[in-house]
PDB file of C-alpha atoms in Angstrom:
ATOM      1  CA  UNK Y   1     -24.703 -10.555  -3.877  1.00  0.00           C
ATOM      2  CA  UNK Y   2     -25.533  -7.785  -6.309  1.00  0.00           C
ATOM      3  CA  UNK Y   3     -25.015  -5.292  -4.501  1.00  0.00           C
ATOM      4  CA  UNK Y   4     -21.202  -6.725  -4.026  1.00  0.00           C
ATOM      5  CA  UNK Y   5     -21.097  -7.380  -7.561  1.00  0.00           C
ATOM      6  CA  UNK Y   6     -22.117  -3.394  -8.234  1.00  0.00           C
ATOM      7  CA  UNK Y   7     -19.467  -2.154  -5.705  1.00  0.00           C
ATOM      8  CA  UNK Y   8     -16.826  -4.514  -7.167  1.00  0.00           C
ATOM      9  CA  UNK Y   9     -17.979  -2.752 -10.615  1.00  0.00           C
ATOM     10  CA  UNK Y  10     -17.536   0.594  -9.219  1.00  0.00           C
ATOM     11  CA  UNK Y  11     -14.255   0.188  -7.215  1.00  0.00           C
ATOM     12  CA  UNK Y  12     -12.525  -1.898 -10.639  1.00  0.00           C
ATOM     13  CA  UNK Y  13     -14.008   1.743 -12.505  1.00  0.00           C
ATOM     14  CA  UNK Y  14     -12.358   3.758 -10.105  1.00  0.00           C
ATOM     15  CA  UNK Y  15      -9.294   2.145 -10.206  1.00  0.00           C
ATOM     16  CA  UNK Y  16      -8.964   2.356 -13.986  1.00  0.00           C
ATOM     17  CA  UNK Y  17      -9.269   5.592 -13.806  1.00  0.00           C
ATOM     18  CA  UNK Y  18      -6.506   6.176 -11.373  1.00  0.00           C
ATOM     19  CA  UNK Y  19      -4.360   4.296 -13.350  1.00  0.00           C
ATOM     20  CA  UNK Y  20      -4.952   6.181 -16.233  1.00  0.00           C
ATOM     21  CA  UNK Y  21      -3.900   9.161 -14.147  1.00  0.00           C
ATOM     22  CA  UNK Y  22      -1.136   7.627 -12.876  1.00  0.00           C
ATOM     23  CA  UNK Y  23       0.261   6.376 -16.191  1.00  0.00           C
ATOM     24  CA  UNK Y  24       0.469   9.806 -16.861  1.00  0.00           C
ATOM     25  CA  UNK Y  25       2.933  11.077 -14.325  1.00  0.00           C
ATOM     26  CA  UNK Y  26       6.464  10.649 -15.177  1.00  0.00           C
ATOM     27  CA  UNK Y  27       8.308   8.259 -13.450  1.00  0.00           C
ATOM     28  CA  UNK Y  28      11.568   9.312 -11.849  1.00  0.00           C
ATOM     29  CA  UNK Y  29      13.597   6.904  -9.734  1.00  0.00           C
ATOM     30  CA  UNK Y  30      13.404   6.921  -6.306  1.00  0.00           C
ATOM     31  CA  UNK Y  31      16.250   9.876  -4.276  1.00  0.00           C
ATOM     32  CA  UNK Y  32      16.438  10.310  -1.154  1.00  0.00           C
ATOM     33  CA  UNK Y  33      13.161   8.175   0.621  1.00  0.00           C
ATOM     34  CA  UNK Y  34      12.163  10.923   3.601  1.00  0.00           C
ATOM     35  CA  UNK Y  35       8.336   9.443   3.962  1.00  0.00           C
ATOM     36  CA  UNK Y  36       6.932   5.869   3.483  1.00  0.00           C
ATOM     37  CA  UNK Y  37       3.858   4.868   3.403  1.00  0.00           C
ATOM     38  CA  UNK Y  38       3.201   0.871   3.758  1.00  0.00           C
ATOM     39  CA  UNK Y  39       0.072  -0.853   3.399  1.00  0.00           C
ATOM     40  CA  UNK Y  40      -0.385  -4.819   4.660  1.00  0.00           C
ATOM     41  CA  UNK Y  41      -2.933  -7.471   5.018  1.00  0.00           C
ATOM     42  CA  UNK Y  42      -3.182  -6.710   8.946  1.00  0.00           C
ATOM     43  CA  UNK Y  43      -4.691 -10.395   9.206  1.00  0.00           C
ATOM     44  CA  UNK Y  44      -1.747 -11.780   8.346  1.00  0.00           C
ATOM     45  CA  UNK Y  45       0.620  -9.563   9.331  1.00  0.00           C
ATOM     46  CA  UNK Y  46      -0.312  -7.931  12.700  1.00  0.00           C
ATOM     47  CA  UNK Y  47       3.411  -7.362  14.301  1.00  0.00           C
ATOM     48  CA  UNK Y  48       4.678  -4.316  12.112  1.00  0.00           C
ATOM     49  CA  UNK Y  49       7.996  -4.125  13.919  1.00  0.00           C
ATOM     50  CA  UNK Y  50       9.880  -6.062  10.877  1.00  0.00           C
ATOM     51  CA  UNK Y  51       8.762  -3.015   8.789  1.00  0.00           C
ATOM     52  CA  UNK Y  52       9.812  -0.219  11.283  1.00  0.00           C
ATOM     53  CA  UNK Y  53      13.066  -2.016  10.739  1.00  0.00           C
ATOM     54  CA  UNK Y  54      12.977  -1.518   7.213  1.00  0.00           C
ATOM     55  CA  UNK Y  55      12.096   1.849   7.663  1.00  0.00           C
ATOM     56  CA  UNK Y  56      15.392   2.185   9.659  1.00  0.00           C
ATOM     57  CA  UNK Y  57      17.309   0.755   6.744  1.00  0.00           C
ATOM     58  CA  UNK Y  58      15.923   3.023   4.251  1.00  0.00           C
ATOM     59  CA  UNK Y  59      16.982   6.168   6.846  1.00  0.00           C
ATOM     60  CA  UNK Y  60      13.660   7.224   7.199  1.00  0.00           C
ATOM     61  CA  UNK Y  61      12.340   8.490  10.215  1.00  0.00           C
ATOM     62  CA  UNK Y  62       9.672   6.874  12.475  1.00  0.00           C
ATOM     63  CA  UNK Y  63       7.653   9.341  12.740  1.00  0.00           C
ATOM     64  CA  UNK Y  64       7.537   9.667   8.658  1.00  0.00           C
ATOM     65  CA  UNK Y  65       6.602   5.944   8.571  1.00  0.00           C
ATOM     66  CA  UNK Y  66       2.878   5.578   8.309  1.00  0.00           C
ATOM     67  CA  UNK Y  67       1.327   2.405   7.827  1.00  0.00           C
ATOM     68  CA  UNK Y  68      -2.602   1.119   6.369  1.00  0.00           C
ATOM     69  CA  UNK Y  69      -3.843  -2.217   7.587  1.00  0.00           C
ATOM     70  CA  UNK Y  70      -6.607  -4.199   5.408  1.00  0.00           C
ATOM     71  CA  UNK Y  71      -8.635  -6.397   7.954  1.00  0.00           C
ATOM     72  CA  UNK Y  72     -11.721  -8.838   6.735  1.00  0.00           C
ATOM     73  CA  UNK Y  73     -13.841  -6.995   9.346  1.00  0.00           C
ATOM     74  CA  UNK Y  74     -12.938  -3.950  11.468  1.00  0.00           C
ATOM     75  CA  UNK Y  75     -14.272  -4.830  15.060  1.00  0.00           C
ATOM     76  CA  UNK Y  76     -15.371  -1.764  16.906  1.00  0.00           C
ATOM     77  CA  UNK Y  77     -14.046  -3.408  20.158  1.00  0.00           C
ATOM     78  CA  UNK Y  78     -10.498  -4.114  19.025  1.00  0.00           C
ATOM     79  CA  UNK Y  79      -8.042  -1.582  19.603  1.00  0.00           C
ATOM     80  CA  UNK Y  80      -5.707  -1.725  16.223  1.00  0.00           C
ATOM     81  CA  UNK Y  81      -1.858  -0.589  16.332  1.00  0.00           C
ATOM     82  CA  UNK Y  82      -2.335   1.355  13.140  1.00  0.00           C
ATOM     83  CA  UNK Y  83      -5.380   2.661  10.953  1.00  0.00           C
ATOM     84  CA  UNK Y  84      -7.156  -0.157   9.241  1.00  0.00           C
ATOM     85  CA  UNK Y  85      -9.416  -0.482   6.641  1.00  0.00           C
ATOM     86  CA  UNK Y  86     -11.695  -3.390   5.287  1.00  0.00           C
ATOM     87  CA  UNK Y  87     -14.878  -3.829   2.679  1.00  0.00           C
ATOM     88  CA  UNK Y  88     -17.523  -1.762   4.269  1.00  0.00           C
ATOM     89  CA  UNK Y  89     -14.380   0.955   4.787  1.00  0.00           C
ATOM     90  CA  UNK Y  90     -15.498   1.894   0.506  1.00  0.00           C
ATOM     91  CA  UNK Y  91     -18.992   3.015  -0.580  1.00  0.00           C
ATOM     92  CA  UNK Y  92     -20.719   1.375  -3.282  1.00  0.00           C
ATOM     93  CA  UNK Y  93     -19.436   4.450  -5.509  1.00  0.00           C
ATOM     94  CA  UNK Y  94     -15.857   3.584  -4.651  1.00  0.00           C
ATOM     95  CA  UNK Y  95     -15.148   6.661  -2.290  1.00  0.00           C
ATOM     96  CA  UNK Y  96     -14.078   6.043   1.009  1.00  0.00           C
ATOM     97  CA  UNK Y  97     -15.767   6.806   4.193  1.00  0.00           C
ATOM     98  CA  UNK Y  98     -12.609   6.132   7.038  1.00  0.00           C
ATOM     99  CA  UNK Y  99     -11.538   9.775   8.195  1.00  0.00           C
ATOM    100  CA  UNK Y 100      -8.209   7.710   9.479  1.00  0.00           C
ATOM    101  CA  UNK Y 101      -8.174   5.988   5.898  1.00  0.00           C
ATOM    102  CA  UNK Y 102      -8.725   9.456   3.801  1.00  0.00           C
ATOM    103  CA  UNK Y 103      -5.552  11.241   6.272  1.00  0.00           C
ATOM    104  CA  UNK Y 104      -3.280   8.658   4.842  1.00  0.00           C
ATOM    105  CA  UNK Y 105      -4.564   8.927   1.477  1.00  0.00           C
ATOM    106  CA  UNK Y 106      -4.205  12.792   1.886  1.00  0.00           C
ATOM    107  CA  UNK Y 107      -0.325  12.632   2.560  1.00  0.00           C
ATOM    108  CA  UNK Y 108       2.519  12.561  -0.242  1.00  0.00           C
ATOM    109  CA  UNK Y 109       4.606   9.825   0.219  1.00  0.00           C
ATOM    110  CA  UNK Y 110       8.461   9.103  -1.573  1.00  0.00           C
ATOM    111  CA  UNK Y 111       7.577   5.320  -1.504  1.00  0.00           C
ATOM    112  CA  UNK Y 112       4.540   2.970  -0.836  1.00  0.00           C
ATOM    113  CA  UNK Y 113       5.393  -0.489  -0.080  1.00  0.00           C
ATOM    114  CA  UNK Y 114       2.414  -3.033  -0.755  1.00  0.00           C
ATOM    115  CA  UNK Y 115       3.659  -5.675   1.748  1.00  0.00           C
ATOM    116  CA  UNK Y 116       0.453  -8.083   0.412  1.00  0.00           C
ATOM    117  CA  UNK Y 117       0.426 -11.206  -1.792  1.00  0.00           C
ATOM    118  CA  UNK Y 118      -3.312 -11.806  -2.629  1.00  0.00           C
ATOM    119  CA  UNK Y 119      -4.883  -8.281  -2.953  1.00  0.00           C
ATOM    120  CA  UNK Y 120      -8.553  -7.835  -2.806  1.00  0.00           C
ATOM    121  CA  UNK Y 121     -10.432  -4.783  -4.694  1.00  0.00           C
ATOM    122  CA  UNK Y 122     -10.431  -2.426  -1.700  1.00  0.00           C
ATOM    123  CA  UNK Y 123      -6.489  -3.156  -1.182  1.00  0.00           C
ATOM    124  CA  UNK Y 124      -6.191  -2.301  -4.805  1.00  0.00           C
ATOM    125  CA  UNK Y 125      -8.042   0.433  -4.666  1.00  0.00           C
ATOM    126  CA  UNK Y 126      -5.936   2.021  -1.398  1.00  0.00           C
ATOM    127  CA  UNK Y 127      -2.742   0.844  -2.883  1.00  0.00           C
ATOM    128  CA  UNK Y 128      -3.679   3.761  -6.454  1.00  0.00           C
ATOM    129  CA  UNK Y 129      -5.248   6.218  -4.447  1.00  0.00           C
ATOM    130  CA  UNK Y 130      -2.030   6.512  -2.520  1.00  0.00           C
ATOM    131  CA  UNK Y 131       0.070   9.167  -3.766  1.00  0.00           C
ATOM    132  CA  UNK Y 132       3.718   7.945  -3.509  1.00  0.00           C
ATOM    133  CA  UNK Y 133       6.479   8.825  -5.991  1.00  0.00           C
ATOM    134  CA  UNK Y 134       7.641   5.094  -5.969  1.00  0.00           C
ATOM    135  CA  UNK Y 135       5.744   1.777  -5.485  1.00  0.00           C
ATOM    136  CA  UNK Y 136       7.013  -1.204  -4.765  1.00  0.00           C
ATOM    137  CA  UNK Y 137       4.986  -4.547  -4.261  1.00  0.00           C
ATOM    138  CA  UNK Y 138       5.615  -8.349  -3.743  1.00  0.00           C
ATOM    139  CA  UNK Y 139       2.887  -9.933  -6.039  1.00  0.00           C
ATOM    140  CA  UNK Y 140       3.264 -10.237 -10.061  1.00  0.00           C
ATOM    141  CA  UNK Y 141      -0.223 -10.118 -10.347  1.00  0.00           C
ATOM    142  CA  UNK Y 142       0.047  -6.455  -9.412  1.00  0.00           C
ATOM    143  CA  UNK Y 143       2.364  -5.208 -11.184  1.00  0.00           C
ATOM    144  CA  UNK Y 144       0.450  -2.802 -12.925  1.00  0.00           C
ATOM    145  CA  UNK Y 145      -0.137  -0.903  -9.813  1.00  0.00           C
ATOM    146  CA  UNK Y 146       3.688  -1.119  -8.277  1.00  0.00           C
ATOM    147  CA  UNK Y 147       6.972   0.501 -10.141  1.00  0.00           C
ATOM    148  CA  UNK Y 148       9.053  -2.340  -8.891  1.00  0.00           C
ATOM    149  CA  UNK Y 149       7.931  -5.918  -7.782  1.00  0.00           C
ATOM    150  CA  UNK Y 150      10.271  -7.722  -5.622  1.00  0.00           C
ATOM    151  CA  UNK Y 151       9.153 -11.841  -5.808  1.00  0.00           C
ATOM    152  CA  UNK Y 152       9.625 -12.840  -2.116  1.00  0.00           C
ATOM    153  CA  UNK Y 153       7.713 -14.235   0.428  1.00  0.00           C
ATOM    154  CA  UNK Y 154       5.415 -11.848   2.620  1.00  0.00           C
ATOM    155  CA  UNK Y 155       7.347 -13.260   5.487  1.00  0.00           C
ATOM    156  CA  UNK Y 156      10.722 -13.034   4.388  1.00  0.00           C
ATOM    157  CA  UNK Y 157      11.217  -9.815   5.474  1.00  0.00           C
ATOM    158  CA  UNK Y 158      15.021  -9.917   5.738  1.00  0.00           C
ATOM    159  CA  UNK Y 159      15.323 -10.500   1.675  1.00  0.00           C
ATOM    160  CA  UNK Y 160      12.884  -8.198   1.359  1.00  0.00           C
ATOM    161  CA  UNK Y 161      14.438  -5.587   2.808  1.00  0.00           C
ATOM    162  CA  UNK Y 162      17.884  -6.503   1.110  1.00  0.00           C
ATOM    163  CA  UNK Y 163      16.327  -6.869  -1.959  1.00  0.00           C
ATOM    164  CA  UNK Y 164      14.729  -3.507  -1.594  1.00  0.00           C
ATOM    165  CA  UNK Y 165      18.092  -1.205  -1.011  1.00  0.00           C
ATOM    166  CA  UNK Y 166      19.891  -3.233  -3.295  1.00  0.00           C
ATOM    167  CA  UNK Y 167      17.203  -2.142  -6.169  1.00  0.00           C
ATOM    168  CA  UNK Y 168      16.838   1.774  -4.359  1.00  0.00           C
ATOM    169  CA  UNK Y 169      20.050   1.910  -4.627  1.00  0.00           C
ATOM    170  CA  UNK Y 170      20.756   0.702  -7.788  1.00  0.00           C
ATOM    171  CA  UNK Y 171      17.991   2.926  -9.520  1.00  0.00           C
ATOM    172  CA  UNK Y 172      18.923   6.279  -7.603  1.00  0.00           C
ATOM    173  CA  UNK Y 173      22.534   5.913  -8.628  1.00  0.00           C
ATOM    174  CA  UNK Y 174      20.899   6.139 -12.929  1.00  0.00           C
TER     175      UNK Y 174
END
């Protein structure tokens, strides 16, 4: 229990300090979206074709689509869709030990999509250390850590996705 309560600690530290970075890059509104990076709650949202849909109405690519899954516990003998990454995935320092985890961290992406209500540390933690131009999110309670927060259901993914190129749009035409 202390030992959570110390990694908790360290993770909330770390993702200050991202913040603080990322508060001071200039925000530009999204152009043309060539790479996405999306990460979900892969416990409550295991089928991810909905979101290769909305990758097609963005125009991006498959192949540019990369997605993160947060799972309670990863189970050695399951054989996951997409990478995923859970608790034990983050040292008690806050760094990350996943090689799959740190590849998607390592890209540049032209939007993130947090497709997550409830967020825990770790899946706040993921969602700063990803470096996207644009973030977009579906929770108020994390809207420090998104651009744009569209308030809809994590399972309405039709007004999500009309919400979100109604918004794209709107802000790439400024």
């Amino acid at each position: 229990m202390i030992l959570k309560s110390l990694k908790d600690k360290a993770i909330d530290k770390r993702i200050r300090r991202e913040l603080q970075r990322e508060g001071e890059r200039y925000l530009s509104a999204p152009g043309d979206i060539r790479s996405l990076a999306i990460i979900i709650d892969y416990d409550k949202l295991a089928d991810i074709r909905p979101l290769l849909q909305l990758a097609t109405a963005l125009n991006v690519a498959n192949e540019k689509v990369f997605i993160l899954g947060y799972v309670e516990k990863v189970h050695k003998s399951v054989n996951y869709l997409i990478p995923v990454f859970s608790e034990a995935t983050v040292k008690g320092n806050g760094l990350v030990r996943s090689n799959e985890v740190q590849d998607f961290l390592s890209r540049n992406y032209d939007l993130l999509i947090n497709y997550y209500g409830q967020a825990t540390p770790v899946m706040k933690l993921m969602t700063v250390l990803t470096r996207a131009s644009f973030k977009v999110g579906l929770s108020a309670d994390l809207s420090d850590f998104n651009d744009l927060t569209l308030l809809t259901e994590p399972g309405d993914f039709e007004n999500f996705r009309d919400e979100l190129v109604k918004y794209l749009k709107i802000l790439s035409n400024k």
